[in-house]
Amino acid sequence: MSLPVASAKEVRAHTAGLLVRHRRQFLAALGLHCLAAAAALVPPWQLGDLVHRMRDGSADVAATVLVILAFITAQAALLRCAVLAASRLGETILAELREDFVARILRLPLSTVLRAGTGDLVTRTSLDVAGLSYAVRWAVPEAVTALLALVFTLVALVLASPLLVLPCLLPVPALWVIARWYLARARDGYLRAGASYSRITEGLTETVEGARTIEALGVHRRRIDRTDQDIEGSYRAERYTLGLRTVLFPAAEISYMFPVAATLVTGGLLHAHGQVSLAAATTAVLYTQQLVDPLDRLLPWLNELQAGGASLARLLGVRAPDDTPGPPPERALAVRGPLRGGRLVMSGVSFSYRDGRDVLRDIGLVVEPGERLAIVGPSGAGKSTLGRLLAGIHRPRTGSVAIGGVPVTDLPLEELRGEIALVTQEHHVFRGTLRENLVFAKPSATDAETAAALKIVDWPGEFGLDTPLGPGGVDLPPAQAQQLALARLVLADPHTLVLDEATSLLDPRTARRLERSLAAVLADRTVIAIAHRLHTAHDADRVAVMEEGRITEIGPHDELVAAGGTYAALWASWHGTDRPGPQRGG
């Protein structure tokens, strides 16, 4: 599954919104471009008038040259100012697009990222951002300059001699047909090219990350074949867009060379028959020649604009899909309210990653405020999936998950993450100091608060708040990365915690000590612990046993051990005894 792509209508609407928000800068840049284009019209008009006056013997060559030089200088100065204004506008818009893109990425739910894979996301954050940057910095200003020069020159040509406009219109039908043919195919072609880069990145990432597994299983050939197929697909996509350009550019080159010759011949004939003056014919030929340059520049940049538009569509497509927690704004406002202290209720919940293959089946569960619930069961029973539904990461196929009477998937994302936190075995250490890594959870945290959080998780004393972490700094081992994640959790202070084997990377003694420290800090908090070490279940208020996507037993530790069921067998196996019994300790 790939991330979605914005439609052409959405791209146009977003672009229009950007221009409206920055209309002052846009109008200033546009005005300067118009003035520069108007200044470029004076030299041909002056040359045409000079030819006419030389025939009459009344020409002032020096004055004409000075006027032409003055307007050429003015055009250069105006064009420079226009380019600077357009560049400032482009950088402002580009910065806004990047910030919006980062915000979209951070709003993506984990379920969407897991289904889409990293390749598509990495390609959009690299190649598509680079493509859009090139379009905004260069293609848009150059295309606007060429288009305005084209329009102003045509208007000047009409004013110089309406009759001599007709030869310039000869290639217009051909150019119109070619442009429509190209534009109808270019967007989809560039989107396919972008998707092919995503597949290449995805395949290479999987190969690198799973190198040891590939080596152990001896599946090198299969991975090489996968890469070859991805490259072949990218080659076909690139060949398609190249084919479009090989039709557009030669046809355009041929079509817009005819008007110069046609205008020259037509102007000569009309002048010979007294229909136009020599000055008008000369000016018209010069204006027609002047049309070639903006056309020659506009068509290549049109190609870059199509590529940039495809990149923008892919960037705007990075948005939360239908299963994203968070309703429309009007509903979000309706459900906002104080949720702390609310009970967490699952009712009739079923869930599947693939149609027709439920991994959770008709689960009902009530977790009281402040309760500590442990979820145990064999591997593949659905424990982690249940935790993700409780945390609002996945939307159930049937049934509902609610906190304080409000479905968790109807909560605004920011509020949901403040109410329910999911901590797994996978943790990321950002490049920066230890302090910067901690305050992600609470930007307003003081040094005293961060130090207290580190003390709770038994953080090693040799690493202070100013210790650089991540690439170029200290490379934390997995166990300490997990402690860092738990310290963030202490700072975030959510009401409900879902711990998916959150201490599994620590040695048993350290994990036990850390869990006790956390228990003291997280008093009065609802804690749902997905446990693989049964001492966690032993300390819980209740234990839920999962088997094949169902909760088969639930109750306090002593009652389940005394019942002699699945949990009792697990407890006996944990302690290495043959017969289960109501044993306390751990």
Coordinates of C-alpha atoms in Angstrom, one line a residue:
M1 CA 0.0 0.0 0.0
S2 CA 1.3 3.5 -0.9
L3 CA 0.3 6.7 0.7
P4 CA -2.4 8.6 -1.2
V5 CA -1.8 11.3 -3.8
A6 CA -3.7 14.6 -3.8
S7 CA -5.9 15.3 -6.8
A8 CA -5.2 18.0 -9.4
K9 CA -8.1 20.0 -7.9
E10 CA -6.6 19.8 -4.4
V11 CA -3.2 20.9 -5.8
R12 CA -4.8 23.9 -7.5
A13 CA -6.8 24.8 -4.4
H14 CA -3.7 24.6 -2.2
T15 CA -1.6 26.6 -4.6
A16 CA -4.3 29.3 -4.8
G17 CA -4.6 29.4 -1.1
L18 CA -0.8 30.0 -0.8
L19 CA -1.0 32.8 -3.3
V20 CA -3.9 34.4 -1.5
R21 CA -2.1 34.2 1.8
H22 CA 1.0 35.9 0.3
R23 CA -0.8 38.1 -2.2
R24 CA 1.2 41.2 -1.4
Q25 CA 4.5 39.6 -2.2
F26 CA 2.9 37.9 -5.2
L27 CA 1.4 41.1 -6.6
A28 CA 4.7 42.9 -6.1
A29 CA 6.7 40.3 -7.9
L30 CA 4.1 40.1 -10.7
G31 CA 4.1 43.9 -11.1
L32 CA 7.9 44.0 -11.4
H33 CA 7.7 41.3 -14.0
C34 CA 5.1 43.2 -16.0
L35 CA 7.2 46.4 -15.9
A36 CA 10.2 44.4 -17.1
A37 CA 8.2 42.8 -19.9
A38 CA 6.9 46.3 -20.9
A39 CA 10.4 47.7 -21.0
A40 CA 11.5 45.0 -23.3
L41 CA 8.9 46.1 -25.9
V42 CA 10.4 49.6 -26.4
P43 CA 13.7 48.6 -28.3
P44 CA 11.9 46.8 -31.2
W45 CA 9.5 49.7 -31.5
Q46 CA 12.3 52.2 -31.6
L47 CA 14.2 50.2 -34.2
G48 CA 11.1 50.0 -36.4
D49 CA 10.7 53.8 -36.1
L50 CA 14.4 54.3 -36.8
V51 CA 14.1 52.3 -40.1
H52 CA 11.1 54.4 -41.1
R53 CA 12.8 57.7 -40.3
M54 CA 16.1 56.8 -42.0
R55 CA 14.1 56.3 -45.2
D56 CA 12.7 59.8 -44.8
G57 CA 16.1 61.2 -43.8
S58 CA 14.8 62.4 -40.4
A59 CA 16.4 59.8 -38.1
D60 CA 18.3 60.7 -35.0
V61 CA 20.4 57.6 -34.5
A62 CA 22.2 58.8 -31.4
A63 CA 18.9 59.6 -29.6
T64 CA 17.4 56.3 -30.6
V65 CA 20.4 54.4 -29.4
L66 CA 20.3 56.2 -26.1
V67 CA 16.6 55.4 -25.6
I68 CA 17.2 51.8 -26.5
L69 CA 20.1 51.5 -24.0
A70 CA 18.0 53.2 -21.3
F71 CA 15.2 50.8 -21.7
I72 CA 17.5 47.8 -21.9
T73 CA 19.1 48.9 -18.7
A74 CA 15.7 49.5 -17.1
Q75 CA 14.5 46.1 -18.2
A76 CA 17.6 44.5 -16.7
A77 CA 17.2 46.3 -13.4
L78 CA 13.4 45.6 -13.2
L79 CA 14.0 41.9 -14.1
R80 CA 16.6 41.6 -11.3
C81 CA 14.2 43.1 -8.8
A82 CA 11.4 40.9 -10.1
V83 CA 13.6 37.8 -9.8
L84 CA 14.6 38.7 -6.2
A85 CA 11.0 39.4 -5.2
A86 CA 9.9 36.1 -6.8
S87 CA 12.7 34.3 -5.1
R88 CA 11.8 35.7 -1.7
L89 CA 8.2 34.7 -2.3
G90 CA 9.3 31.2 -3.5
E91 CA 11.5 30.6 -0.4
T92 CA 8.6 31.8 1.9
I93 CA 6.2 29.4 0.2
L94 CA 8.7 26.6 0.1
A95 CA 9.3 27.0 3.8
E96 CA 5.6 26.9 4.5
L97 CA 5.1 23.8 2.3
R98 CA 8.0 22.1 4.2
E99 CA 6.5 22.9 7.6
D100 CA 3.1 21.8 6.5
F101 CA 4.7 18.5 5.1
V102 CA 6.5 17.9 8.4
A103 CA 3.2 18.5 10.3
R104 CA 1.4 16.1 8.0
I105 CA 4.0 13.4 8.6
L106 CA 3.9 13.8 12.4
R107 CA 0.1 13.5 12.3
L108 CA 0.3 10.1 10.4
P109 CA -0.9 7.3 12.7
L110 CA 1.5 4.4 13.1
S111 CA -0.9 2.0 11.4
T112 CA -0.7 4.1 8.2
V113 CA 3.1 4.1 8.2
L114 CA 3.3 0.4 8.9
R115 CA 1.0 -0.4 6.0
A116 CA 2.7 2.0 3.6
G117 CA 6.3 1.1 4.4
T118 CA 9.2 3.4 4.7
G119 CA 10.2 3.6 1.0
D120 CA 7.3 5.7 -0.1
L121 CA 7.6 8.1 2.9
V122 CA 11.4 8.4 2.5
T123 CA 11.0 9.2 -1.3
R124 CA 8.5 11.9 -0.6
T125 CA 10.7 13.5 2.1
S126 CA 13.7 13.5 -0.2
L127 CA 13.1 13.4 -4.0
D128 CA 9.7 15.0 -3.9
V129 CA 10.8 17.8 -1.6
A130 CA 13.9 18.4 -3.8
G131 CA 11.7 18.3 -7.0
L132 CA 9.2 20.8 -5.5
S133 CA 12.1 23.0 -4.3
Y134 CA 13.6 23.2 -7.8
A135 CA 10.2 24.0 -9.3
V136 CA 9.4 26.8 -6.7
R137 CA 12.9 28.3 -6.9
W138 CA 13.4 28.2 -10.7
A139 CA 10.5 26.8 -12.8
V140 CA 7.8 29.1 -11.4
P141 CA 9.7 32.4 -11.7
E142 CA 11.1 31.5 -15.1
A143 CA 7.7 30.4 -16.4
V144 CA 6.0 33.5 -15.1
T145 CA 8.7 35.7 -16.8
A146 CA 8.4 33.9 -20.1
L147 CA 4.5 34.0 -20.0
L148 CA 4.3 37.7 -19.3
A149 CA 6.9 38.5 -22.0
L150 CA 4.8 36.4 -24.4
V151 CA 1.6 38.1 -23.5
F152 CA 3.0 41.7 -23.6
T153 CA 4.8 41.0 -26.9
L154 CA 1.6 39.8 -28.5
V155 CA -0.3 42.8 -27.3
A156 CA 2.4 45.1 -28.7
L157 CA 2.3 43.2 -32.0
V158 CA -1.5 43.8 -32.2
L159 CA -0.9 47.5 -31.6
A160 CA 1.9 47.7 -34.1
S161 CA -0.1 46.0 -36.9
P162 CA -3.2 43.9 -36.5
L163 CA -2.8 42.5 -40.0
L164 CA 0.6 41.1 -39.1
V165 CA -0.7 39.2 -36.1
L166 CA -2.3 36.6 -38.4
P167 CA 1.0 34.9 -39.4
C168 CA 1.8 34.5 -35.7
L169 CA -1.4 32.6 -35.2
L170 CA -0.6 29.9 -37.8
P171 CA 1.1 27.5 -35.3
V172 CA -1.3 28.1 -32.5
P173 CA -3.7 25.2 -33.4
A174 CA -0.7 22.8 -33.6
L175 CA 0.7 24.1 -30.3
W176 CA -2.7 23.9 -28.6
V177 CA -3.1 20.2 -29.7
I178 CA 0.4 19.3 -28.7
A179 CA 0.1 21.0 -25.3
R180 CA -3.2 19.4 -24.5
W181 CA -1.8 16.0 -25.5
Y182 CA 1.2 16.5 -23.3
L183 CA -0.7 17.9 -20.2
A184 CA -3.2 15.1 -20.4
R185 CA -0.4 12.5 -19.9
A186 CA 2.4 14.3 -18.0
R187 CA 0.9 14.4 -14.5
D188 CA 0.2 10.7 -14.4
G189 CA 3.5 9.9 -16.0
Y190 CA 5.5 11.9 -13.3
L191 CA 3.3 10.4 -10.5
R192 CA 4.3 6.9 -11.8
A193 CA 7.9 7.9 -11.9
G194 CA 7.7 9.1 -8.3
A195 CA 6.0 5.9 -7.2
S196 CA 8.7 3.8 -8.9
Y197 CA 11.4 5.7 -6.9
S198 CA 9.4 4.7 -3.7
R199 CA 9.5 1.1 -4.7
I200 CA 13.2 1.2 -5.3
T201 CA 13.8 2.9 -1.9
E202 CA 11.5 0.4 -0.1
G203 CA 13.3 -2.6 -1.7
L204 CA 16.8 -1.3 -0.9
T205 CA 15.8 -0.4 2.7
E206 CA 14.4 -3.8 3.3
T207 CA 17.5 -5.4 1.8
V208 CA 19.9 -3.4 4.0
E209 CA 17.9 -3.7 7.2
G210 CA 17.4 -7.5 6.7
A211 CA 20.9 -8.2 5.4
R212 CA 21.7 -10.7 8.0
T213 CA 18.5 -12.6 7.6
I214 CA 18.9 -12.6 3.8
E215 CA 22.4 -14.0 4.3
A216 CA 21.3 -16.6 6.7
L217 CA 18.4 -17.8 4.4
G218 CA 20.5 -17.6 1.3
V219 CA 17.9 -15.5 -0.6
H220 CA 20.3 -13.1 -2.3
R221 CA 19.1 -13.9 -5.7
R222 CA 15.5 -13.1 -4.8
R223 CA 16.4 -9.7 -3.4
I224 CA 18.6 -8.9 -6.5
D225 CA 15.7 -9.9 -8.7
R226 CA 13.4 -7.6 -6.7
T227 CA 15.8 -4.7 -7.2
D228 CA 16.1 -5.4 -10.9
Q229 CA 12.3 -5.4 -11.3
D230 CA 12.0 -2.1 -9.4
I231 CA 14.7 -0.5 -11.6
E232 CA 13.0 -1.9 -14.7
G233 CA 9.8 -0.3 -13.6
S234 CA 11.5 3.0 -12.9
Y235 CA 13.2 2.8 -16.3
R236 CA 9.8 2.3 -18.0
A237 CA 8.3 5.2 -16.1
E238 CA 11.2 7.5 -17.0
R239 CA 11.1 6.3 -20.6
Y240 CA 7.4 7.3 -20.8
T241 CA 8.0 10.8 -19.6
L242 CA 11.0 11.1 -21.9
G243 CA 8.8 10.0 -24.8
L244 CA 6.4 12.9 -23.9
R245 CA 9.2 15.4 -24.0
T246 CA 10.6 14.0 -27.3
V247 CA 7.2 14.8 -28.9
L248 CA 6.6 18.2 -27.2
F249 CA 9.9 19.9 -27.7
P250 CA 10.7 19.1 -31.4
A251 CA 7.1 19.9 -32.4
A252 CA 7.2 23.2 -30.5
E253 CA 10.6 24.1 -32.0
I254 CA 9.3 23.5 -35.5
S255 CA 6.0 25.2 -35.0
Y256 CA 7.2 28.5 -33.6
M257 CA 9.9 29.1 -36.2
F258 CA 7.4 29.5 -39.0
P259 CA 5.9 32.8 -37.7
V260 CA 9.1 34.8 -38.2
A261 CA 9.4 33.8 -41.9
A262 CA 5.7 34.2 -42.4
T263 CA 5.6 37.7 -40.8
L264 CA 8.6 38.8 -42.8
V265 CA 7.1 37.7 -46.1
T266 CA 3.6 38.9 -45.3
G267 CA 4.9 42.3 -44.0
G268 CA 6.9 42.8 -47.2
L269 CA 3.9 42.0 -49.4
L270 CA 1.6 44.3 -47.4
H271 CA 4.1 47.1 -47.4
A272 CA 4.6 46.7 -51.2
H273 CA 0.8 47.1 -51.6
G274 CA 0.7 50.1 -49.2
Q275 CA -1.3 48.2 -46.5
V276 CA 1.3 48.7 -43.7
S277 CA 4.2 51.1 -43.1
L278 CA 7.8 50.1 -43.2
A279 CA 8.1 50.9 -39.5
A280 CA 5.1 48.6 -38.7
A281 CA 6.5 45.8 -40.8
T282 CA 9.9 46.1 -39.2
T283 CA 8.5 46.3 -35.7
A284 CA 6.2 43.3 -36.3
V285 CA 9.1 41.2 -37.6
L286 CA 11.2 42.1 -34.5
Y287 CA 8.3 41.4 -32.1
T288 CA 7.7 38.1 -33.8
Q289 CA 11.3 37.2 -33.4
Q290 CA 11.1 38.3 -29.8
L291 CA 8.3 35.8 -29.2
V292 CA 10.6 32.9 -29.9
D293 CA 12.7 33.4 -26.8
P294 CA 9.9 33.3 -24.2
L295 CA 8.3 30.3 -26.0
D296 CA 11.7 28.6 -26.1
R297 CA 12.0 29.2 -22.3
L298 CA 8.4 28.5 -21.4
L299 CA 8.1 24.9 -22.8
P300 CA 11.1 23.4 -20.9
W301 CA 9.9 25.0 -17.7
L302 CA 6.4 23.7 -18.4
N303 CA 7.9 20.2 -18.1
E304 CA 9.5 21.1 -14.8
L305 CA 6.2 22.6 -13.6
Q306 CA 4.5 19.3 -14.3
A307 CA 7.2 17.4 -12.4
G308 CA 6.9 19.9 -9.5
G309 CA 3.1 19.6 -9.6
A310 CA 3.4 15.8 -9.3
S311 CA 5.8 16.2 -6.3
L312 CA 3.4 18.7 -4.7
A313 CA 0.5 16.2 -5.2
R314 CA 2.6 13.5 -3.5
L315 CA 3.5 15.8 -0.6
L316 CA -0.1 16.9 -0.1
G317 CA -1.1 13.3 -0.2
V318 CA 0.8 12.6 3.0
R319 CA -2.2 13.1 5.3
A320 CA -4.1 11.0 7.8
P321 CA -6.4 8.5 6.0
D322 CA -9.9 7.4 7.0
D323 CA -8.6 5.3 9.9
T324 CA -6.8 8.3 11.5
P325 CA -7.8 9.2 15.1
G326 CA -9.5 12.6 15.0
P327 CA -12.8 13.7 13.6
P328 CA -13.7 16.7 11.5
P329 CA -13.1 20.0 13.4
E330 CA -16.8 20.5 14.2
R331 CA -17.1 17.1 15.8
A332 CA -13.7 17.4 17.5
L333 CA -15.0 20.5 19.3
A334 CA -18.1 18.7 20.4
V335 CA -16.2 15.9 22.1
R336 CA -13.6 18.0 23.8
G337 CA -13.8 18.0 27.5
P338 CA -12.2 16.7 30.7
L339 CA -11.5 13.0 30.2
R340 CA -9.1 12.3 33.0
G341 CA -10.6 9.7 35.4
G342 CA -12.8 8.2 32.7
R343 CA -13.0 4.4 32.3
L344 CA -11.7 2.7 29.2
V345 CA -14.3 0.5 27.6
M346 CA -14.0 -2.0 24.7
S347 CA -17.3 -3.3 23.4
G348 CA -17.8 -6.0 20.8
V349 CA -14.4 -5.2 19.2
S350 CA -13.1 -7.2 16.2
F351 CA -10.2 -6.2 14.0
S352 CA -8.4 -7.5 11.0
Y353 CA -5.3 -6.4 9.1
R354 CA -6.6 -8.2 6.0
D355 CA -10.2 -8.7 5.0
G356 CA -11.7 -11.9 6.2
R357 CA -8.9 -12.6 8.7
D358 CA -9.7 -11.2 12.1
V359 CA -6.9 -11.1 14.6
L360 CA -9.2 -9.9 17.4
R361 CA -12.7 -11.4 17.8
D362 CA -15.7 -9.8 19.7
I363 CA -13.6 -8.5 22.6
G364 CA -15.3 -6.8 25.5
L365 CA -13.2 -5.2 28.2
V366 CA -13.7 -2.6 30.9
V367 CA -10.6 -0.9 32.6
E368 CA -11.5 1.2 35.6
P369 CA -9.7 4.5 36.3
G370 CA -6.4 3.8 38.2
E371 CA -6.6 0.1 37.5
R372 CA -3.5 -1.9 36.6
L373 CA -4.3 -4.5 34.0
A374 CA -1.9 -7.1 32.7
I375 CA -2.4 -8.8 29.3
V376 CA -0.7 -12.1 28.9
G377 CA -0.9 -14.9 26.4
P378 CA 1.1 -16.9 23.8
S379 CA 2.9 -15.2 20.9
G380 CA 0.4 -14.3 18.1
A381 CA -2.6 -14.2 20.5
G382 CA -3.3 -10.5 19.5
K383 CA -1.9 -8.8 22.6
S384 CA 0.0 -6.0 20.8
T385 CA -2.9 -5.5 18.4
L386 CA -5.2 -5.1 21.4
G387 CA -2.8 -2.5 22.9
R388 CA -2.9 -0.5 19.7
L389 CA -6.6 -0.4 19.6
L390 CA -6.7 0.7 23.2
A391 CA -4.3 3.5 22.3
G392 CA -6.4 4.6 19.4
I393 CA -3.8 3.7 16.7
H394 CA -6.1 1.4 14.9
R395 CA -9.8 1.8 14.3
P396 CA -11.8 -1.4 15.1
R397 CA -13.6 -3.2 12.3
T398 CA -16.6 -3.7 14.5
G399 CA -17.4 -2.4 18.0
S400 CA -15.9 0.6 19.8
V401 CA -13.2 1.7 22.1
A402 CA -14.1 4.6 24.4
I403 CA -12.6 6.6 27.2
G404 CA -14.9 8.6 29.4
G405 CA -17.7 7.7 27.1
V406 CA -16.0 9.2 24.1
P407 CA -14.7 6.9 21.3
V408 CA -10.9 7.2 21.2
T409 CA -10.9 7.5 17.4
D410 CA -13.2 10.5 17.7
L411 CA -10.7 12.4 19.9
P412 CA -8.5 15.1 18.3
L413 CA -5.1 13.6 17.9
E414 CA -3.3 15.9 20.3
E415 CA -5.9 15.3 23.0
L416 CA -5.8 11.5 22.4
R417 CA -2.0 11.4 22.8
G418 CA -2.3 13.4 26.0
E419 CA -4.8 11.0 27.4
I420 CA -3.4 7.6 26.3
A421 CA 0.3 6.9 25.6
L422 CA 1.6 3.7 24.0
V423 CA 5.1 2.6 24.8
T424 CA 6.6 -0.3 22.8
Q425 CA 9.9 -2.0 22.4
E426 CA 10.9 0.3 19.5
H427 CA 12.4 3.7 20.5
H428 CA 14.1 6.4 18.6
V429 CA 16.9 8.5 19.9
F430 CA 17.0 11.9 18.1
R431 CA 20.2 13.7 17.2
G432 CA 20.6 16.3 20.0
T433 CA 21.3 16.5 23.7
L434 CA 19.7 14.3 26.3
R435 CA 17.7 17.3 27.4
E436 CA 16.4 17.9 23.9
N437 CA 15.5 14.2 23.6
L438 CA 13.5 14.4 26.8
V439 CA 11.6 17.6 26.3
F440 CA 9.9 16.2 23.2
A441 CA 7.4 14.8 25.7
K442 CA 7.0 18.1 27.5
P443 CA 8.5 21.2 25.9
S444 CA 8.0 23.3 29.1
A445 CA 9.9 20.8 31.3
T446 CA 12.5 22.3 33.5
D447 CA 15.9 20.8 34.2
A448 CA 14.7 19.7 37.6
E449 CA 11.8 17.9 36.1
T450 CA 13.9 16.1 33.5
A451 CA 16.5 15.2 36.1
A452 CA 13.7 13.7 38.3
A453 CA 12.3 11.7 35.4
L454 CA 15.8 10.3 34.7
K455 CA 16.2 9.4 38.4
I456 CA 13.0 7.4 38.3
V457 CA 14.2 5.3 35.4
D458 CA 17.6 4.7 37.0
W459 CA 19.4 6.6 34.2
P460 CA 23.3 6.1 34.3
G461 CA 24.9 9.1 36.0
E462 CA 27.7 9.5 33.5
F463 CA 25.3 10.9 30.9
G464 CA 24.2 14.4 31.8
L465 CA 21.5 16.6 30.3
D466 CA 24.0 18.1 27.9
T467 CA 25.4 14.8 26.6
P468 CA 25.0 14.7 22.8
L469 CA 23.1 11.6 21.6
G470 CA 22.3 10.1 18.2
P471 CA 24.5 10.4 15.1
G472 CA 27.7 12.1 16.0
G473 CA 27.1 11.7 19.7
V474 CA 26.7 8.8 22.2
D475 CA 25.1 5.7 20.6
L476 CA 22.8 4.5 23.3
P477 CA 22.4 0.7 23.6
P478 CA 18.8 -0.6 23.2
A479 CA 18.3 -0.9 27.0
Q480 CA 19.2 2.7 27.7
A481 CA 17.1 3.9 24.7
Q482 CA 14.2 2.1 26.4
Q483 CA 15.0 3.9 29.7
L484 CA 15.0 7.2 27.8
A485 CA 11.6 6.4 26.3
L486 CA 10.2 5.7 29.8
A487 CA 11.6 8.9 31.1
R488 CA 9.7 10.7 28.3
L489 CA 6.7 8.9 29.5
V490 CA 7.2 10.2 33.1
L491 CA 7.4 13.7 31.8
A492 CA 4.4 13.4 29.5
D493 CA 2.2 12.2 32.4
P494 CA -0.7 10.7 30.5
H495 CA -3.8 9.4 32.3
T496 CA -3.7 6.0 30.7
L497 CA -0.6 4.0 29.7
V498 CA -0.4 1.1 27.4
L499 CA 3.0 -0.6 27.9
D500 CA 3.7 -3.2 25.2
E501 CA 6.6 -5.1 26.8
A502 CA 8.2 -1.7 27.5
T503 CA 10.9 -3.1 29.7
S504 CA 11.7 -6.2 27.6
L505 CA 15.2 -5.0 26.6
L506 CA 16.3 -4.6 30.2
D507 CA 17.7 -7.4 32.3
P508 CA 15.1 -8.9 34.6
R509 CA 16.5 -7.4 37.8
T510 CA 16.7 -3.9 36.3
A511 CA 13.3 -4.3 34.7
R512 CA 11.8 -5.3 38.0
R513 CA 13.3 -2.3 39.9
L514 CA 12.3 0.1 37.1
E515 CA 8.7 -1.2 37.1
R516 CA 8.4 -0.7 40.8
S517 CA 9.8 2.9 40.5
L518 CA 7.3 3.6 37.7
A519 CA 4.5 2.1 39.8
A520 CA 5.2 4.6 42.5
V521 CA 5.2 7.6 40.1
L522 CA 2.2 6.4 38.1
A523 CA 0.0 6.0 41.1
D524 CA -3.7 6.8 40.3
R525 CA -2.9 6.3 36.6
T526 CA -4.5 3.6 34.5
V527 CA -1.8 1.1 33.3
I528 CA -2.3 -1.6 30.8
A529 CA 0.8 -3.8 30.6
I530 CA 1.3 -6.3 27.8
A531 CA 3.6 -8.6 29.7
H532 CA 6.0 -11.4 28.8
R533 CA 7.4 -11.6 32.3
L534 CA 4.7 -12.8 34.7
H535 CA 5.9 -10.9 37.7
T536 CA 4.3 -7.9 35.9
A537 CA 1.0 -9.8 35.9
H538 CA 1.5 -10.9 39.5
D539 CA 1.6 -7.2 40.6
A540 CA -1.4 -6.2 38.5
D541 CA -4.9 -5.7 39.9
R542 CA -6.3 -8.0 37.2
V543 CA -4.9 -10.2 34.5
A544 CA -6.5 -10.8 31.1
V545 CA -5.4 -13.9 29.2
M546 CA -5.6 -13.8 25.4
E547 CA -5.7 -16.9 23.1
E548 CA -6.3 -16.8 19.4
G549 CA -7.7 -13.2 19.4
R550 CA -10.0 -13.6 22.3
I551 CA -9.9 -12.9 26.1
T552 CA -10.4 -16.3 27.6
E553 CA -9.7 -15.5 31.2
I554 CA -9.8 -12.3 33.3
G555 CA -9.5 -11.7 37.0
P556 CA -7.0 -11.2 39.9
H557 CA -3.8 -13.2 39.9
D558 CA -4.7 -15.5 42.9
E559 CA -8.2 -16.3 41.5
L560 CA -6.8 -17.3 38.0
V561 CA -4.0 -19.4 39.6
A562 CA -6.6 -21.1 41.8
A563 CA -8.9 -21.8 38.9
G564 CA -6.3 -24.0 37.3
G565 CA -6.8 -22.7 33.7
T566 CA -4.5 -21.3 31.1
Y567 CA -3.0 -18.7 33.3
A568 CA -2.3 -21.1 36.1
A569 CA -0.4 -23.3 33.6
L570 CA 1.6 -20.2 32.4
W571 CA 2.4 -19.3 36.0
A572 CA 3.5 -22.9 36.8
S573 CA 5.7 -22.9 33.7
W574 CA 7.2 -19.6 34.7
H575 CA 8.2 -21.0 38.1
G576 CA 9.3 -24.3 36.7
T577 CA 6.7 -26.3 38.7
D578 CA 4.5 -29.1 37.4
R579 CA 1.4 -28.3 39.4
P580 CA 0.0 -24.8 39.6
G581 CA -0.9 -23.4 42.9
P582 CA -1.7 -20.1 44.6
Q583 CA 1.9 -18.9 44.9
R584 CA 2.7 -15.3 45.9
G585 CA 6.0 -13.8 45.1
G586 CA 8.1 -13.5 42.0

